[in-house]
């Protein structure tokens, strides 16, 4: 790969990351216009329905786009959607060369690179493809797996416990908590189980993050016995409640009538936690414009999601404390006796804070 192409594609990826968590169901995309070795303009896609990254960068560049090179993290679109095709604007601006990282996988959207090449534009593709696909993981998950990208986040003691009867409050440090709020800011939704909602009563927001915005909140409780409209998660924003068809109907009516948030309900037939239903629930959540979910437990929900191969990555925050066996709960558990031997975690990063360390990795399932 050309060193110059790598340099400017890295700049385009910095732009793309500015839109992470803001653009679903569209992908976050960044663009850079370069002419005579100088960055003329930059742009990123801010939200669905708004101009694409290429259009913003070209508009900023104006006449200086003529004869320039456009770097973009995703193949320029070649179709009419909520906005006109970017390929037309690229040709109109007189761009000489287009360099992109990832091909568009969506049928009917792809083909922009070929169209530009056939129109006389020099086209280079695949620059920093792996890095580009990392930014696009939520977008690619929806189109290739038919469900959101799901990251399991858990905070625990050094011996892997998330609950201790003799302690209250957070297990991990304030620094880790702030990082979790930053994570929430990058995801379309945060998901927890009903027991976690009742015991921890979390807000599931990203308070303390400059420019942050709270995503959709998802809570899964088959019976609704753990939920009440007084919980903090029902005080504002949008909440998706996933429950069973045999749930407590009085509690359902109470939540509907007294909650102060915008509510949506998903009620599958039968056991929520069988593979078919849980997969169907994730698919339906994607139809609400949710491309990424930060799964924050609890222990049983985490186990079920892993058991049914619905978790893509993990981020485990470990505190230096030891819980032992007295009244504790493991970070991941199963009431079915599953030993979780059908997957492993491929470690990608280790980070250390003052009192904690963080393990990040991808889940590799045996059948994939």
Short mmCIF file of C-alpha atoms in Angstrom, two decimals:
data_model
loop_
_atom_site.label_atom_id
_atom_site.label_comp_id
_atom_site.label_asym_id
_atom_site.label_seq_id
_atom_site.Cartn_x
_atom_site.Cartn_y
_atom_site.Cartn_z
CA UNK A 1 0.00 0.00 0.00
CA UNK A 2 1.14 3.51 -0.78
CA UNK A 3 2.33 5.39 2.32
CA UNK A 4 0.45 8.50 1.27
CA UNK A 5 -2.79 6.57 0.84
CA UNK A 6 -2.38 5.07 4.32
CA UNK A 7 -1.69 8.48 5.84
CA UNK A 8 -4.80 10.12 4.43
CA UNK A 9 -7.01 7.09 5.00
CA UNK A 10 -6.09 7.27 8.69
CA UNK A 11 -7.33 10.86 8.67
CA UNK A 12 -10.56 9.75 7.03
CA UNK A 13 -11.00 7.13 9.74
CA UNK A 14 -10.55 9.77 12.44
CA UNK A 15 -13.42 11.62 10.77
CA UNK A 16 -15.55 8.46 10.59
CA UNK A 17 -15.16 7.81 14.32
CA UNK A 18 -16.80 11.17 15.04
CA UNK A 19 -20.08 9.66 13.83
CA UNK A 20 -19.90 6.39 15.78
CA UNK A 21 -23.16 5.82 17.65
CA UNK A 22 -24.92 8.63 15.77
CA UNK A 23 -25.64 7.38 12.26
CA UNK A 24 -27.63 4.13 12.52
CA UNK A 25 -29.00 2.52 10.51
CA UNK A 26 -26.41 4.17 8.26
CA UNK A 27 -22.69 3.48 8.76
CA UNK A 28 -20.26 6.03 10.21
CA UNK A 29 -18.15 7.26 7.31
CA UNK A 30 -15.33 9.79 7.02
CA UNK A 31 -13.87 11.56 3.99
CA UNK A 32 -10.83 13.69 3.20
CA UNK A 33 -10.12 15.73 0.04
CA UNK A 34 -6.39 16.03 -0.78
CA UNK A 35 -4.83 18.13 -3.54
CA UNK A 36 -1.13 18.56 -4.29
CA UNK A 37 -0.20 16.90 -1.01
CA UNK A 38 -2.40 19.20 1.07
CA UNK A 39 -5.58 18.39 2.98
CA UNK A 40 -8.22 20.63 1.45
CA UNK A 41 -11.23 19.53 3.50
CA UNK A 42 -12.68 16.82 5.70
CA UNK A 43 -16.17 15.55 6.49
CA UNK A 44 -18.10 12.85 8.29
CA UNK A 45 -21.64 11.51 8.16
CA UNK A 46 -23.42 12.97 11.20
CA UNK A 47 -26.78 11.15 11.22
CA UNK A 48 -29.16 9.18 9.01
CA UNK A 49 -30.83 11.38 6.41
CA UNK A 50 -28.09 14.00 6.58
CA UNK A 51 -25.47 14.48 3.80
CA UNK A 52 -22.89 11.72 3.44
CA UNK A 53 -19.25 12.30 4.35
CA UNK A 54 -18.18 12.72 0.73
CA UNK A 55 -20.76 15.42 0.09
CA UNK A 56 -19.72 17.41 3.16
CA UNK A 57 -16.02 17.21 2.26
CA UNK A 58 -16.68 18.15 -1.39
CA UNK A 59 -18.86 21.10 -0.40
CA UNK A 60 -16.15 22.39 1.91
CA UNK A 61 -13.52 21.96 -0.80
CA UNK A 62 -15.50 23.82 -3.43
CA UNK A 63 -13.52 24.48 -6.63
CA UNK A 64 -10.39 23.04 -5.03
CA UNK A 65 -11.91 19.57 -5.35
CA UNK A 66 -11.25 19.66 -9.12
CA UNK A 67 -8.36 17.29 -9.91
CA UNK A 68 -8.03 16.26 -6.26
CA UNK A 69 -8.07 12.85 -4.56
CA UNK A 70 -10.96 11.82 -2.34
CA UNK A 71 -10.26 9.42 0.54
CA UNK A 72 -13.33 7.78 2.03
CA UNK A 73 -13.71 4.92 4.49
CA UNK A 74 -16.59 3.22 2.63
CA UNK A 75 -17.19 2.77 -1.09
CA UNK A 76 -19.20 5.79 -2.35
CA UNK A 77 -22.87 4.99 -2.79
CA UNK A 78 -24.32 4.73 -6.28
CA UNK A 79 -28.07 4.79 -5.55
CA UNK A 80 -30.88 7.16 -4.65
CA UNK A 81 -32.02 6.85 -1.03
CA UNK A 82 -32.74 9.66 1.39
CA UNK A 83 -29.90 11.47 -0.37
CA UNK A 84 -28.69 11.39 -4.01
CA UNK A 85 -25.78 9.09 -4.99
CA UNK A 86 -22.36 10.31 -3.95
CA UNK A 87 -20.86 9.07 -7.21
CA UNK A 88 -22.70 11.77 -9.15
CA UNK A 89 -21.39 14.50 -6.85
CA UNK A 90 -17.85 13.12 -7.13
CA UNK A 91 -17.96 13.28 -10.92
CA UNK A 92 -19.51 16.75 -10.88
CA UNK A 93 -16.78 18.02 -8.56
CA UNK A 94 -14.07 16.81 -10.96
CA UNK A 95 -12.35 14.44 -8.51
CA UNK A 96 -9.45 12.72 -10.28
CA UNK A 97 -8.94 9.77 -7.93
CA UNK A 98 -10.99 8.00 -5.26
CA UNK A 99 -9.42 5.83 -2.56
CA UNK A 100 -11.70 3.86 -0.25
CA UNK A 101 -11.18 1.32 2.51
CA UNK A 102 -14.18 -1.03 2.47
CA UNK A 103 -16.55 -2.16 -0.24
CA UNK A 104 -20.25 -1.59 0.44
CA UNK A 105 -21.81 -5.02 1.18
CA UNK A 106 -25.40 -3.94 0.69
CA UNK A 107 -27.09 -5.16 -2.49
CA UNK A 108 -28.38 -2.19 -4.47
CA UNK A 109 -26.01 0.21 -2.72
CA UNK A 110 -22.70 -1.16 -3.94
CA UNK A 111 -21.04 -0.67 -7.31
CA UNK A 112 -19.94 2.91 -6.76
CA UNK A 113 -16.30 2.04 -7.28
CA UNK A 114 -16.98 0.31 -10.59
CA UNK A 115 -19.21 3.16 -11.77
CA UNK A 116 -16.52 5.72 -11.02
CA UNK A 117 -13.82 3.64 -12.70
CA UNK A 118 -15.95 3.26 -15.83
CA UNK A 119 -16.50 7.02 -15.75
CA UNK A 120 -12.77 7.69 -15.95
CA UNK A 121 -11.92 8.17 -12.27
CA UNK A 122 -8.88 6.37 -10.86
CA UNK A 123 -10.11 4.07 -8.09
CA UNK A 124 -8.09 2.33 -5.37
CA UNK A 125 -9.82 0.09 -2.83
CA UNK A 126 -8.95 -1.92 0.26
CA UNK A 127 -6.67 0.60 1.98
CA UNK A 128 -6.60 -0.26 5.73
CA UNK A 129 -9.52 -2.59 5.15
CA UNK A 130 -9.32 -4.31 8.54
CA UNK A 131 -9.32 -0.99 10.37
CA UNK A 132 -12.20 0.20 8.23
CA UNK A 133 -14.27 -2.91 8.95
CA UNK A 134 -13.68 -2.40 12.67
CA UNK A 135 -15.41 0.99 12.49
CA UNK A 136 -18.21 -0.57 10.43
CA UNK A 137 -18.83 -3.59 12.70
CA UNK A 138 -22.37 -2.54 13.73
CA UNK A 139 -23.36 -1.72 10.15
CA UNK A 140 -21.88 -4.97 8.83
CA UNK A 141 -23.54 -7.01 11.58
CA UNK A 142 -27.00 -5.81 10.65
CA UNK A 143 -26.52 -6.64 6.98
CA UNK A 144 -24.52 -9.84 7.33
CA UNK A 145 -26.00 -11.33 10.54
CA UNK A 146 -29.41 -9.65 10.50
CA UNK A 147 -28.94 -8.38 14.05
CA UNK A 148 -27.05 -5.64 15.92
CA UNK A 149 -23.39 -5.91 16.85
CA UNK A 150 -23.30 -6.87 20.55
CA UNK A 151 -20.50 -6.14 23.02
CA UNK A 152 -20.73 -7.75 26.46
CA UNK A 153 -19.38 -5.41 29.16
CA UNK A 154 -18.98 -6.68 32.73
CA UNK A 155 -17.33 -5.22 35.81
CA UNK A 156 -16.06 -7.79 38.31
CA UNK A 157 -13.63 -8.66 41.06
CA UNK A 158 -10.29 -10.23 40.31
CA UNK A 159 -11.85 -13.68 40.83
CA UNK A 160 -14.69 -12.99 38.40
CA UNK A 161 -17.56 -12.07 40.73
CA UNK A 162 -20.13 -9.35 40.02
CA UNK A 163 -22.17 -9.47 43.23
CA UNK A 164 -21.25 -9.54 46.91
CA UNK A 165 -23.83 -9.57 49.70
CA UNK A 166 -21.61 -7.60 52.09
CA UNK A 167 -20.80 -4.74 49.71
CA UNK A 168 -22.82 -2.06 47.93
CA UNK A 169 -22.02 0.30 45.07
CA UNK A 170 -19.73 -0.23 42.10
CA UNK A 171 -17.09 -2.96 42.12
CA UNK A 172 -14.74 -1.15 39.73
CA UNK A 173 -13.23 2.33 39.98
CA UNK A 174 -14.58 5.75 39.02
CA UNK A 175 -12.17 5.76 36.08
CA UNK A 176 -13.70 2.53 34.78
CA UNK A 177 -17.20 3.90 35.30
CA UNK A 178 -16.38 6.96 33.22
CA UNK A 179 -15.02 4.71 30.47
CA UNK A 180 -18.28 2.74 30.52
CA UNK A 181 -20.21 5.99 30.07
CA UNK A 182 -17.99 6.76 27.08
CA UNK A 183 -18.81 3.31 25.70
CA UNK A 184 -22.54 3.94 26.11
CA UNK A 185 -22.09 7.13 24.11
CA UNK A 186 -20.76 5.05 21.18
CA UNK A 187 -23.55 2.45 21.17
CA UNK A 188 -27.11 2.76 19.91
CA UNK A 189 -28.51 0.87 22.89
CA UNK A 190 -27.67 -0.47 26.35
CA UNK A 191 -29.25 -3.77 27.41
CA UNK A 192 -29.69 -5.40 30.83
CA UNK A 193 -31.76 -8.14 32.45
CA UNK A 194 -34.68 -7.52 34.80
CA UNK A 195 -32.82 -8.64 37.93
CA UNK A 196 -30.01 -6.18 37.21
CA UNK A 197 -32.61 -3.45 36.71
CA UNK A 198 -34.15 -4.20 40.11
CA UNK A 199 -30.97 -4.68 42.16
CA UNK A 200 -28.75 -1.98 40.63
CA UNK A 201 -31.50 0.42 39.49
CA UNK A 202 -29.17 1.95 36.87
CA UNK A 203 -29.86 5.03 34.77
CA UNK A 204 -28.04 3.52 31.76
CA UNK A 205 -26.99 6.99 30.63
CA UNK A 206 -23.64 8.50 29.64
CA UNK A 207 -23.51 11.30 32.21
CA UNK A 208 -20.18 13.08 32.45
CA UNK A 209 -19.33 12.60 28.76
CA UNK A 210 -18.87 15.88 26.90
CA UNK A 211 -21.29 16.01 23.99
CA UNK A 212 -22.71 12.64 25.01
CA UNK A 213 -26.16 11.38 24.17
CA UNK A 214 -28.14 8.60 25.80
CA UNK A 215 -29.08 5.68 23.60
CA UNK A 216 -32.07 3.34 23.68
CA UNK A 217 -32.43 1.30 26.87
CA UNK A 218 -33.40 -2.38 26.57
CA UNK A 219 -34.49 -4.53 29.49
CA UNK A 220 -35.31 -8.25 29.25
CA UNK A 221 -37.56 -9.72 31.94
CA UNK A 222 -39.73 -12.75 31.05
CA UNK A 223 -42.26 -12.14 33.86
CA UNK A 224 -41.87 -8.38 34.61
CA UNK A 225 -41.68 -9.31 38.32
CA UNK A 226 -38.41 -7.36 38.61
CA UNK A 227 -39.67 -4.19 36.96
CA UNK A 228 -41.65 -1.19 38.17
CA UNK A 229 -42.25 2.27 36.66
CA UNK A 230 -40.30 3.84 39.54
CA UNK A 231 -37.00 2.43 38.26
CA UNK A 232 -34.58 5.06 36.96
CA UNK A 233 -34.44 3.58 33.48
CA UNK A 234 -38.16 4.38 33.01
CA UNK A 235 -37.76 8.07 33.86
CA UNK A 236 -36.68 9.36 30.44
CA UNK A 237 -35.62 8.42 26.91
CA UNK A 238 -36.71 5.39 24.94
CA UNK A 239 -37.01 1.97 26.58
CA UNK A 240 -37.62 -1.35 24.82
CA UNK A 241 -39.10 -3.92 27.20
CA UNK A 242 -38.75 -7.56 26.16
CA UNK A 243 -41.03 -9.88 28.11
CA UNK A 244 -42.93 -13.14 27.80
CA UNK A 245 -46.47 -13.71 26.60
CA UNK A 246 -47.28 -15.05 30.09
CA UNK A 247 -45.88 -12.01 31.91
CA UNK A 248 -47.61 -10.28 34.81
CA UNK A 249 -50.36 -8.36 32.97
CA UNK A 250 -51.05 -6.04 35.92
CA UNK A 251 -47.39 -5.08 36.04
CA UNK A 252 -47.42 -4.60 32.27
CA UNK A 253 -50.35 -2.17 32.53
CA UNK A 254 -48.68 -0.33 35.40
CA UNK A 255 -45.44 0.16 33.46
CA UNK A 256 -47.37 1.38 30.42
CA UNK A 257 -49.46 3.89 32.40
CA UNK A 258 -46.92 5.27 34.87
CA UNK A 259 -43.56 5.30 33.10
CA UNK A 260 -42.26 8.70 31.96
CA UNK A 261 -40.28 7.40 29.00
CA UNK A 262 -41.23 6.42 25.45
CA UNK A 263 -41.98 2.68 25.61
CA UNK A 264 -41.83 -0.12 23.09
CA UNK A 265 -42.65 -3.74 23.88
CA UNK A 266 -41.42 -6.95 22.25
CA UNK A 267 -43.39 -9.99 23.43
CA UNK A 268 -42.42 -13.25 21.70
CA UNK A 269 -44.44 -16.43 22.13
CA UNK A 270 -43.00 -18.98 24.53
CA UNK A 271 -39.60 -18.98 26.26
CA UNK A 272 -37.69 -15.76 25.57
CA UNK A 273 -34.40 -17.50 26.18
CA UNK A 274 -34.60 -20.23 23.58
CA UNK A 275 -32.34 -19.59 20.62
CA UNK A 276 -35.09 -18.92 18.09
CA UNK A 277 -36.89 -16.35 20.24
CA UNK A 278 -33.77 -14.57 21.47
CA UNK A 279 -32.42 -14.33 17.92
CA UNK A 280 -35.80 -13.06 16.69
CA UNK A 281 -35.81 -10.43 19.44
CA UNK A 282 -32.36 -9.18 18.39
CA UNK A 283 -33.53 -9.06 14.78
CA UNK A 284 -36.60 -7.03 15.71
CA UNK A 285 -34.51 -4.61 17.77
CA UNK A 286 -32.45 -3.93 14.64
CA UNK A 287 -35.62 -2.79 12.84
CA UNK A 288 -35.83 0.09 15.34
CA UNK A 289 -32.59 1.52 13.94
CA UNK A 290 -30.39 -0.13 16.57
CA UNK A 291 -27.15 -1.37 15.00
CA UNK A 292 -25.10 -1.81 18.18
CA UNK A 293 -25.91 -2.98 21.71
CA UNK A 294 -23.79 -2.68 24.84
CA UNK A 295 -24.86 -5.64 26.96
CA UNK A 296 -24.23 -4.90 30.64
CA UNK A 297 -25.52 -8.09 32.24
CA UNK A 298 -26.63 -9.54 34.43
CA UNK A 299 -24.98 -12.86 34.82
CA UNK A 300 -27.77 -15.06 33.44
CA UNK A 301 -28.59 -12.84 30.45
CA UNK A 302 -24.89 -12.71 29.58
CA UNK A 303 -24.75 -16.50 29.75
CA UNK A 304 -27.79 -16.95 27.54
CA UNK A 305 -26.53 -14.51 24.93
CA UNK A 306 -23.18 -16.30 24.79
CA UNK A 307 -24.83 -19.73 24.78
CA UNK A 308 -26.88 -18.77 21.71
CA UNK A 309 -23.88 -17.22 19.92
CA UNK A 310 -25.27 -13.68 20.01
CA UNK A 311 -22.28 -11.90 21.58
CA UNK A 312 -19.59 -10.62 19.21
CA UNK A 313 -17.07 -9.09 21.60
CA UNK A 314 -16.38 -8.69 25.31
CA UNK A 315 -14.91 -5.99 27.51
CA UNK A 316 -14.27 -7.18 31.06
CA UNK A 317 -13.30 -4.68 33.77
CA UNK A 318 -11.43 -6.34 36.66
CA UNK A 319 -10.94 -4.70 40.05
CA UNK A 320 -8.03 -5.77 42.24
CA UNK A 321 -10.34 -6.96 45.04
CA UNK A 322 -11.17 -10.60 45.85
CA UNK A 323 -14.75 -11.65 46.62
CA UNK A 324 -14.33 -15.32 47.54
CA UNK A 325 -17.39 -17.59 47.74
CA UNK A 326 -19.54 -15.83 50.34
CA UNK A 327 -22.79 -14.69 48.70
CA UNK A 328 -21.21 -14.08 45.31
CA UNK A 329 -22.34 -14.38 41.71
CA UNK A 330 -20.11 -15.17 38.75
CA UNK A 331 -19.96 -12.70 35.87
CA UNK A 332 -21.41 -15.27 33.47
CA UNK A 333 -23.71 -18.06 34.59
CA UNK A 334 -26.25 -20.55 33.32
CA UNK A 335 -29.04 -22.45 35.04
CA UNK A 336 -28.77 -25.19 32.40
CA UNK A 337 -25.29 -26.31 33.42
CA UNK A 338 -23.72 -25.08 30.17
CA UNK A 339 -19.93 -25.15 30.48
CA UNK A 340 -19.50 -22.64 27.61
CA UNK A 341 -16.97 -24.91 25.92
CA UNK A 342 -18.20 -24.08 22.41
CA UNK A 343 -16.45 -20.72 22.22
CA UNK A 344 -13.29 -18.95 23.28
CA UNK A 345 -12.24 -15.33 23.67
CA UNK A 346 -9.55 -14.03 21.34
CA UNK A 347 -7.81 -11.33 23.40
CA UNK A 348 -7.30 -8.12 21.45
CA UNK A 349 -6.24 -5.61 24.08
CA UNK A 350 -5.21 -5.24 27.72
CA UNK A 351 -5.51 -1.87 29.46
CA UNK A 352 -4.68 -0.84 33.00
CA UNK A 353 -6.15 1.89 35.17
CA UNK A 354 -5.17 2.91 38.70
CA UNK A 355 -7.19 0.17 40.44
CA UNK A 356 -8.52 -1.88 37.51
CA UNK A 357 -7.45 -3.60 34.34
CA UNK A 358 -9.53 -4.24 31.24
CA UNK A 359 -9.55 -7.26 28.92
CA UNK A 360 -11.05 -6.77 25.46
CA UNK A 361 -11.58 -9.52 22.91
CA UNK A 362 -13.72 -11.12 20.24
CA UNK A 363 -15.83 -14.20 20.82
CA UNK A 364 -14.88 -17.06 18.52
CA UNK A 365 -17.55 -19.76 18.27
CA UNK A 366 -16.73 -23.29 17.15
CA UNK A 367 -19.37 -23.31 14.42
CA UNK A 368 -18.03 -20.17 12.72
#
